[in-house]
Amino acid sequence: MAPPEEGSDVLVLPDPPRGPLHAARARASFCWKELALFLEGEDVLRFKNAVFSALESDPLFAHPRGSDLSVEKYQELNFLRCKRIFEYDFLPMEDVLGSPWRIRVLVECLGMYDWSLATKFFLHLLTFGSTIYSSGSERHFKYIPKIFSLEIFGCFALTELSHGSNTKAIRTTAHYDPTTEEFILHSPDFEAAKFWVGNMGKTATHTVLFAQLYTPGGQCHGLHPFVVQIRDPKTLLPMPGVMVGNIGKKLGQNGLDNGFALFHKVRIPRQDLLNRTGDVTPEGAYVSSFKDVRQRFGASLGSLSAGRVSIVGMAVTNLKLAMSIALRFSATRRQFGPTGEEEVPVLEYQMQQWRLLPYLAATYALDHFSKSLFLDMEKLQHGLLGNDQSATQAELGREIHALASAGKSLASWTAQRGIQECREACGGHGYLAVNRLGELRNDNDPNCTYEGDNNVLLQQTSNYLLSLLERRGPGGPRVESPLKTVDFLESYPDILGRRFTGPSPEDCWDSSGVPLPLLGPGLPGVHGGAEVPRAHAPAPRAASAAGRALADERPLHPVVPEPAHSPALPRWLLFW
Ligand SMILES: Cc1cc2nc3c(=O)[nH]c(=O)nc-3n(C[C@H](O)[C@H](O)[C@H](O)COP(=O)(O)OP(=O)(O)OC[C@H]3O[C@@H](n4cnc5c(N)ncnc54)[C@H](O)[C@@H]3O)c2cc1C
């Protein structure tokens, strides 16, 4: 199936239909089309149009009306939709490398439609496919066309039933047998079953499997990835020695078949070890171009970070959806007002603005952060593929790992809280399933857990920052990093030493000198502040038009500066 037209005859930004929102839109102090073009660029807008119009006119993507689908039926339909996305060929193989931004945009479009579809597509093409590409070598490139043609369908199996965060404790083993030049994969018991693996429940034929690699003599070389066939692509029956199945209903994303697998002495060829950072010779000797385990682990952090960078984008997409629903509703929902006059749209109440607008600001800030992190990640991937073993590349890997870990936590938690605020801001209608806020809340939730639990990830970023400070010590080298996001540590004694004193509520209202989105109420990381009564009354009608409120530079709530901010604060910390 040919990809739908993106050409010039497609109207890039059609006017929305005239309806109840028209009055609020007409009061905007800026041109939304110019803003959209500025934020996205014409190429992205055209690409999004092409994807959305294809889905809109294809009956396979029509949302079923009436009662919910059974999980079985939903998963079947989700696979058919995923297959259709490949048939549309939105992302031809050559484009994935040439225009990587298209991947990000396509996942955003699919997620806007349904996260079960986006994650299914993403896990197969990007998590499975790109791990093979970035962790393997030429001998594995044979898999790439099969991934695009769906001859094989993939998943990524790291977590086990009894270990997720503590990956070092993973117990699936891969013993090398030099007599047959094969690895023998084995799960010692049920607790070592691979678990939670997206696509593994019903549809995956292959997996990237992480196992502890042993060479003859019993030496363990740590976790390594292998490509393993788990089902027959024609019948979908399990391969000999593999026990595989579905883990059951989840809180959300139920169109995705998450699964488990146990391996009983399954033999795979030596060549199916993904060998970019370490390999085993036919005779059974372990070889690695990396001098020590730490350096090898550092090089593999790049591929782990990629998933987290994508989750930042997924969480931002959820915020965009929830904010659009809640703000549009609030601009048209009217409650209370002067006797005898028309009631006031709830968006004009300062309290509604106080609850929603900081999340709107966070959406823009995180969207920008997500895009810039994606570009930084791309730079790192180029270095990895070019086998760059320089100190700068290693530092970049550590910095992006720290940024992606903190960024994923910040974005997914902000989305979690933002969606909930949007749900409540829509009153009872926010609780009606058709309005989607419940589905968004449930589908966003695992963003806080997969690819690393947020709490554990924050510890990883803290470790990174503390290790830089430790390395600096008294009289040590300056704290520097390739992306300059940690340079602020140089002035940490000054930052920690500063105190805010606000003798009166008016001082607290004075926002001059405070970075704008830094201290929104309800955002994670915002503590303390002077007790100032919340505004309950509607703002004066003449001054509180929704459009103007959005553009008003004055904060809608008291802003209490945290201990001062050095001009050298890293851009990611500014969103904290
Ligand atoms: C929807 C979904 C899809 C998934 N898809 C996949 C997939 O495709 N492939 C895959 O391999 N995995 C997948 N996972 C697994 C996921 O990566 C793990 O669930 C995640 O890494 C957390 O591990 P865990 O569940 O073992 O939690 P645990 O590590 O057991 O953590 C439990 C709790 O303990 C806390 N904790 C743990 N260690 C510490 C510590 N040192 N200090 C303080 N607190 C700590 C954590 O914060 C957490 O709150 C998926 C999970 C979900 C929910």
GROMACS .gro file of C-alpha atoms in nm, residues 202-548:
model
  347
  202LYS     CA    1   0.068  -1.384   2.153
  203THR     CA    2   0.234  -1.231   1.853
  204ALA     CA    3   0.614  -1.222   1.880
  205THR     CA    4   0.809  -1.480   1.682
  206HIS     CA    5   1.150  -1.354   1.796
  207THR     CA    6   1.294  -1.177   2.097
  208VAL     CA    7   1.607  -0.994   2.197
  209LEU     CA    8   1.679  -1.196   2.509
  210PHE     CA    9   1.912  -1.081   2.787
  211ALA     CA   10   2.103  -1.360   2.962
  212GLN     CA   11   2.419  -1.407   3.170
  213LEU     CA   12   2.689  -1.521   2.930
  214TYR     CA   13   2.916  -1.809   3.044
  215THR     CA   14   3.219  -1.938   2.854
  216PRO     CA   15   3.364  -2.291   2.893
  217GLY     CA   16   3.533  -2.317   3.233
  218GLY     CA   17   3.235  -2.143   3.395
  219GLN     CA   18   3.341  -1.778   3.374
  220CYS     CA   19   3.044  -1.537   3.372
  221HIS     CA   20   3.080  -1.225   3.154
  222GLY     CA   21   2.757  -1.056   3.259
  223LEU     CA   22   2.434  -0.975   3.077
  224HIS     CA   23   2.439  -0.996   2.696
  225PRO     CA   24   2.163  -0.970   2.433
  226PHE     CA   25   2.081  -1.262   2.197
  227VAL     CA   26   1.832  -1.291   1.909
  228VAL     CA   27   1.610  -1.590   1.984
  229GLN     CA   28   1.321  -1.744   1.790
  230ILE     CA   29   1.035  -1.821   2.028
  231ARG     CA   30   0.749  -1.913   1.790
  232ASP     CA   31   0.699  -2.055   1.444
  233PRO     CA   32   0.607  -1.754   1.225
  234LYS     CA   33   0.348  -1.960   1.029
  235THR     CA   34   0.163  -2.134   1.312
  236LEU     CA   35   0.268  -1.913   1.608
  237LEU     CA   36   0.327  -2.236   1.804
  238PRO     CA   37   0.617  -2.219   2.056
  239MET     CA   38   0.959  -2.341   1.947
  240PRO     CA   39   1.091  -2.661   2.114
  241GLY     CA   40   1.205  -2.590   2.471
  242VAL     CA   41   1.023  -2.257   2.492
  243MET     CA   42   0.720  -2.210   2.716
  244VAL     CA   43   0.553  -1.882   2.625
  245GLY     CA   44   0.219  -1.715   2.703
  246ASN     CA   45   0.016  -1.409   2.794
  247ILE     CA   46   0.035  -1.256   3.145
  248GLY     CA   47  -0.330  -1.143   3.159
  249LYS     CA   48  -0.532  -0.824   3.186
  250LYS     CA   49  -0.349  -0.505   3.287
  251LEU     CA   50  -0.467  -0.167   3.415
  252GLY     CA   51  -0.430  -0.018   3.066
  253GLN     CA   52  -0.281  -0.076   2.719
  254ASN     CA   53  -0.480  -0.400   2.695
  255GLY     CA   54  -0.453  -0.413   2.317
  256LEU     CA   55  -0.087  -0.501   2.376
  257ASP     CA   56  -0.011  -0.866   2.454
  258ASN     CA   57   0.242  -0.864   2.738
  259GLY     CA   58   0.387  -1.209   2.794
  260PHE     CA   59   0.620  -1.444   2.978
  261ALA     CA   60   0.868  -1.708   2.858
  262LEU     CA   61   1.074  -1.989   3.006
  263PHE     CA   62   1.364  -2.153   2.821
  264HIS     CA   63   1.459  -2.515   2.874
  265LYS     CA   64   1.810  -2.578   2.735
  266VAL     CA   65   1.727  -2.404   2.406
  267ARG     CA   66   2.018  -2.409   2.161
  268ILE     CA   67   2.091  -2.112   1.932
  269PRO     CA   68   2.383  -2.052   1.693
  270ARG     CA   69   2.688  -1.864   1.827
  271GLN     CA   70   2.623  -1.590   1.569
  272ASP     CA   71   2.295  -1.492   1.737
  273LEU     CA   72   2.483  -1.320   2.018
  274LEU     CA   73   2.449  -0.944   1.950
  275ASN     CA   74   2.818  -0.877   1.955
  276ARG     CA   75   2.884  -0.504   1.925
  277THR     CA   76   3.038  -0.476   2.271
  278GLY     CA   77   3.149  -0.837   2.337
  279ASP     CA   78   3.182  -1.162   2.141
  280VAL     CA   79   3.277  -1.529   2.181
  281THR     CA   80   3.518  -1.699   1.936
  282PRO     CA   81   3.422  -2.040   1.788
  283GLU     CA   82   3.666  -2.196   2.037
  284GLY     CA   83   3.495  -2.026   2.330
  285ALA     CA   84   3.721  -1.732   2.420
  286TYR     CA   85   3.548  -1.407   2.525
  287VAL     CA   86   3.664  -1.100   2.332
  288SER     CA   87   3.571  -0.735   2.371
  289SER     CA   88   3.716  -0.419   2.226
  290PHE     CA   89   3.631  -0.250   2.557
  291LYS     CA   90   3.905  -0.264   2.814
  292ASP     CA   91   3.687  -0.308   3.119
  293VAL     CA   92   3.335  -0.411   3.211
  294ARG     CA   93   3.248  -0.053   3.316
  295GLN     CA   94   3.341   0.087   2.975
  296ARG     CA   95   3.145  -0.191   2.800
  297PHE     CA   96   2.845  -0.119   3.019
  298GLY     CA   97   2.880   0.256   2.946
  299ALA     CA   98   2.867   0.185   2.573
  300SER     CA   99   2.549  -0.019   2.611
  301LEU     CA  100   2.381   0.261   2.811
  302GLY     CA  101   2.318   0.439   2.483
  303SER     CA  102   2.064   0.184   2.367
  304LEU     CA  103   1.896   0.178   2.710
  305SER     CA  104   1.862   0.556   2.705
  306ALA     CA  105   1.685   0.552   2.367
  307GLY     CA  106   1.373   0.393   2.518
  308ARG     CA  107   1.363   0.650   2.797
  309VAL     CA  108   1.403   0.939   2.556
  310SER     CA  109   1.103   0.806   2.363
  311ILE     CA  110   0.898   0.780   2.682
  312VAL     CA  111   0.955   1.151   2.746
  313GLY     CA  112   0.783   1.210   2.409
  314MET     CA  113   0.502   0.966   2.493
  315ALA     CA  114   0.428   1.139   2.823
  316VAL     CA  115   0.428   1.480   2.652
  317THR     CA  116   0.182   1.349   2.393
  318ASN     CA  117  -0.048   1.244   2.677
  319LEU     CA  118  -0.025   1.589   2.828
  320LYS     CA  119  -0.109   1.746   2.492
  321LEU     CA  120  -0.417   1.527   2.460
  322ALA     CA  121  -0.540   1.581   2.815
  323MET     CA  122  -0.475   1.957   2.806
  324SER     CA  123  -0.661   1.996   2.477
  325ILE     CA  124  -0.962   1.809   2.615
  326ALA     CA  125  -0.971   1.997   2.946
  327LEU     CA  126  -0.903   2.346   2.807
  328ARG     CA  127  -1.157   2.314   2.527
  329PHE     CA  128  -1.413   2.186   2.771
  330SER     CA  129  -1.335   2.466   3.017
  331ALA     CA  130  -1.368   2.734   2.751
  332THR     CA  131  -1.722   2.621   2.671
  333ARG     CA  132  -1.850   2.490   3.002
  334ARG     CA  133  -2.043   2.768   3.175
  335GLN     CA  134  -2.119   2.774   3.547
  336PHE     CA  135  -2.246   3.057   3.767
  337GLY     CA  136  -2.242   3.425   3.677
  338PRO     CA  137  -2.405   3.760   3.741
  339THR     CA  138  -2.780   3.737   3.804
  340GLY     CA  139  -2.979   3.760   3.487
  341GLU     CA  140  -2.675   3.735   3.261
  342GLU     CA  141  -2.514   3.454   3.072
  343GLU     CA  142  -2.311   3.217   3.289
  344VAL     CA  143  -1.930   3.239   3.284
  345PRO     CA  144  -1.707   2.983   3.106
  346VAL     CA  145  -1.521   2.798   3.384
  347LEU     CA  146  -1.186   2.877   3.219
  348GLU     CA  147  -1.237   3.237   3.324
  349TYR     CA  148  -1.226   3.146   3.690
  350GLN     CA  149  -0.878   3.204   3.827
  351MET     CA  150  -0.895   2.878   4.012
  352GLN     CA  151  -0.948   2.681   3.689
  353GLN     CA  152  -0.658   2.871   3.533
  354TRP     CA  153  -0.444   2.809   3.840
  355ARG     CA  154  -0.509   2.436   3.806
  356LEU     CA  155  -0.460   2.398   3.432
  357LEU     CA  156  -0.227   2.665   3.295
  358PRO     CA  157   0.090   2.552   3.476
  359TYR     CA  158   0.041   2.212   3.311
  360LEU     CA  159  -0.006   2.384   2.977
  361ALA     CA  160   0.326   2.565   3.033
  362ALA     CA  161   0.487   2.236   3.137
  363THR     CA  162   0.357   2.075   2.816
  364TYR     CA  163   0.537   2.333   2.600
  365ALA     CA  164   0.854   2.318   2.808
  366LEU     CA  165   0.866   1.938   2.809
  367ASP     CA  166   0.785   1.923   2.439
  368HIS     CA  167   1.090   2.136   2.365
  369PHE     CA  168   1.303   1.932   2.605
  370SER     CA  169   1.185   1.608   2.443
  371LYS     CA  170   1.282   1.728   2.095
  372SER     CA  171   1.625   1.853   2.199
  373LEU     CA  172   1.697   1.534   2.395
  374PHE     CA  173   1.601   1.331   2.087
  375LEU     CA  174   1.857   1.525   1.881
  376ASP     CA  175   2.126   1.471   2.147
  377MET     CA  176   2.041   1.103   2.151
  378GLU     CA  177   2.081   1.086   1.776
  379LYS     CA  178   2.431   1.227   1.811
  380LEU     CA  179   2.514   0.957   2.065
  381GLN     CA  180   2.375   0.681   1.841
  382HIS     CA  181   2.590   0.801   1.550
  383GLY     CA  182   2.898   0.771   1.769
  384LEU     CA  183   2.797   0.422   1.881
  385LEU     CA  184   2.741   0.305   1.526
  386GLY     CA  185   3.073   0.457   1.419
  387ASN     CA  186   3.239   0.264   1.705
  388ASP     CA  187   3.360   0.589   1.859
  389GLN     CA  188   3.547   0.485   2.174
  390SER     CA  189   3.666   0.834   2.267
  391ALA     CA  190   3.641   0.972   2.620
  392THR     CA  191   3.396   1.239   2.493
  393GLN     CA  192   3.163   0.975   2.352
  394ALA     CA  193   3.174   0.785   2.683
  395GLU     CA  194   3.098   1.109   2.874
  396LEU     CA  195   2.813   1.187   2.634
  397GLY     CA  196   2.669   0.839   2.700
  398ARG     CA  197   2.676   0.896   3.076
  399GLU     CA  198   2.526   1.244   3.047
  400ILE     CA  199   2.243   1.135   2.818
  401HIS     CA  200   2.176   0.838   3.044
  402ALA     CA  201   2.140   1.077   3.339
  403LEU     CA  202   1.925   1.321   3.139
  404ALA     CA  203   1.700   1.050   2.999
  405SER     CA  204   1.655   0.893   3.344
  406ALA     CA  205   1.556   1.222   3.509
  407GLY     CA  206   1.364   1.344   3.204
  408LYS     CA  207   1.156   1.028   3.176
  409SER     CA  208   1.063   1.051   3.545
  410LEU     CA  209   0.978   1.420   3.525
  411ALA     CA  210   0.770   1.388   3.208
  412SER     CA  211   0.578   1.074   3.307
  413TRP     CA  212   0.497   1.202   3.655
  414THR     CA  213   0.396   1.547   3.525
  415ALA     CA  214   0.167   1.375   3.274
  416GLN     CA  215   0.024   1.149   3.543
  417ARG     CA  216  -0.063   1.444   3.766
  418GLY     CA  217  -0.163   1.668   3.478
  419ILE     CA  218  -0.409   1.414   3.338
  420GLN     CA  219  -0.567   1.372   3.680
  421GLU     CA  220  -0.604   1.750   3.716
  422CYS     CA  221  -0.763   1.761   3.369
  423ARG     CA  222  -1.001   1.480   3.465
  424GLU     CA  223  -1.118   1.673   3.770
  425ALA     CA  224  -1.122   2.003   3.582
  426CYS     CA  225  -1.388   1.854   3.355
  427GLY     CA  226  -1.608   1.764   3.650
  428GLY     CA  227  -1.839   1.467   3.600
  429HIS     CA  228  -1.789   1.469   3.223
  430GLY     CA  229  -1.421   1.403   3.279
  431TYR     CA  230  -1.518   1.068   3.425
  432LEU     CA  231  -1.717   0.954   3.123
  433ALA     CA  232  -1.513   0.693   2.937
  434VAL     CA  233  -1.587   0.838   2.594
  435ASN     CA  234  -1.401   1.157   2.693
  436ARG     CA  235  -1.082   0.950   2.715
  437LEU     CA  236  -0.920   1.100   3.024
  438GLY     CA  237  -0.948   0.771   3.216
  439GLU     CA  238  -0.790   0.579   2.929
  440LEU     CA  239  -0.510   0.837   2.904
  441ARG     CA  240  -0.448   0.815   3.278
  442ASN     CA  241  -0.424   0.435   3.265
  443ASP     CA  242  -0.219   0.423   2.947
  444ASN     CA  243   0.026   0.686   3.073
  445ASP     CA  244   0.076   0.514   3.406
  446PRO     CA  245   0.326   0.246   3.301
  447ASN     CA  246   0.549   0.523   3.158
  448CYS     CA  247   0.644   0.571   3.525
  449THR     CA  248   0.758   0.208   3.549
  450TYR     CA  249   0.882   0.050   3.227
  451GLU     CA  250   1.232   0.118   3.101
  452GLY     CA  251   1.312   0.167   3.470
  453ASP     CA  252   1.100   0.263   3.770
  454ASN     CA  253   1.107   0.644   3.809
  455ASN     CA  254   1.231   0.636   4.170
  456VAL     CA  255   1.519   0.408   4.080
  457LEU     CA  256   1.603   0.619   3.773
  458LEU     CA  257   1.624   0.936   3.981
  459GLN     CA  258   1.882   0.762   4.197
  460GLN     CA  259   2.084   0.696   3.883
  461THR     CA  260   2.084   1.066   3.791
  462SER     CA  261   2.174   1.157   4.149
  463ASN     CA  262   2.462   0.908   4.141
  464TYR     CA  263   2.590   1.069   3.824
  465LEU     CA  264   2.578   1.420   3.971
  466LEU     CA  265   2.736   1.312   4.298
  467SER     CA  266   3.012   1.125   4.116
  468LEU     CA  267   3.096   1.442   3.921
  469LEU     CA  268   3.120   1.640   4.242
  470GLU     CA  269   3.332   1.370   4.399
  471ARG     CA  270   3.566   1.366   4.101
  472ARG     CA  271   3.603   1.742   4.125
  473GLY     CA  272   3.695   1.748   4.495
  474PRO     CA  273   3.895   2.039   4.635
  475GLY     CA  274   4.117   2.182   4.362
  476GLY     CA  275   4.009   1.916   4.109
  477PRO     CA  276   3.916   1.974   3.743
  478ARG     CA  277   3.611   2.185   3.658
  479VAL     CA  278   3.278   2.002   3.633
  480GLU     CA  279   3.203   1.988   3.262
  481SER     CA  280   3.000   1.769   3.031
  482PRO     CA  281   2.958   1.749   2.653
  483LEU     CA  282   2.605   1.897   2.659
  484LYS     CA  283   2.693   2.140   2.938
  485THR     CA  284   2.392   2.036   3.147
  486VAL     CA  285   2.597   1.984   3.462
  487ASP     CA  286   2.809   2.298   3.452
  488PHE     CA  287   2.580   2.448   3.717
  489LEU     CA  288   2.747   2.220   3.972
  490GLU     CA  289   3.046   2.455   3.965
  491SER     CA  290   2.839   2.711   4.153
  492TYR     CA  291   2.660   2.471   4.386
  493PRO     CA  292   2.792   2.628   4.711
  494ASP     CA  293   2.650   2.962   4.596
  495ILE     CA  294   2.320   2.805   4.486
  496LEU     CA  295   2.271   2.620   4.813
  497GLY     CA  296   2.373   2.925   5.014
  498ARG     CA  297   2.109   3.160   4.870
  499ARG     CA  298   1.786   3.216   5.061
  500PHE     CA  299   1.458   3.381   4.964
  501THR     CA  300   1.301   3.614   5.213
  502GLY     CA  301   0.956   3.750   5.142
  503PRO     CA  302   0.844   3.977   5.422
  504SER     CA  303   0.499   4.036   5.270
  505PRO     CA  304   0.255   3.862   5.035
  506GLU     CA  305   0.330   4.135   4.777
  507ASP     CA  306   0.694   4.023   4.770
  508CYS     CA  307   0.573   3.675   4.695
  509TRP     CA  308   0.367   3.804   4.404
  510ASP     CA  309   0.669   3.973   4.249
  511SER     CA  310   0.786   3.735   3.983
  512SER     CA  311   1.059   3.952   3.837
  513GLY     CA  312   1.373   3.752   3.797
  514VAL     CA  313   1.204   3.414   3.833
  515PRO     CA  314   1.234   3.174   3.538
  516LEU     CA  315   0.877   3.146   3.417
  517PRO     CA  316   0.764   2.785   3.424
  518LEU     CA  317   0.984   2.689   3.713
  519LEU     CA  318   0.748   2.696   4.004
  520GLY     CA  319   0.401   2.607   3.886
  521PRO     CA  320   0.173   2.474   4.158
  522GLY     CA  321   0.095   2.107   4.134
  523LEU     CA  322   0.409   2.032   3.940
  524PRO     CA  323   0.642   1.779   4.091
  525GLY     CA  324   0.930   1.925   4.281
  526VAL     CA  325   0.747   2.239   4.390
  527HIS     CA  326   0.770   2.278   4.763
  528GLY     CA  327   0.673   2.529   5.018
  529GLY     CA  328   0.573   2.882   4.947
  530ALA     CA  329   0.395   3.146   5.147
  531GLU     CA  330   0.034   3.085   5.241
  532VAL     CA  331  -0.162   3.301   5.002
  533PRO     CA  332  -0.536   3.239   4.965
  534ARG     CA  333  -0.635   3.082   4.635
  535ALA     CA  334  -0.852   3.292   4.415
  536HIS     CA  335  -1.203   3.157   4.398
  537ALA     CA  336  -1.383   3.442   4.231
  538PRO     CA  337  -1.404   3.475   3.854
  539ALA     CA  338  -1.161   3.730   3.719
  540PRO     CA  339  -1.329   4.054   3.604
  541ARG     CA  340  -1.487   3.971   3.271
  542ALA     CA  341  -1.324   4.251   3.081
  543ALA     CA  342  -0.980   4.144   3.189
  544SER     CA  343  -1.007   3.769   3.197
  545ALA     CA  344  -1.070   3.655   2.845
  546ALA     CA  345  -0.933   3.308   2.808
  547GLY     CA  346  -0.708   3.396   2.517
  548ARG     CA  347  -0.558   3.689   2.699
   0.00000   0.00000   0.00000
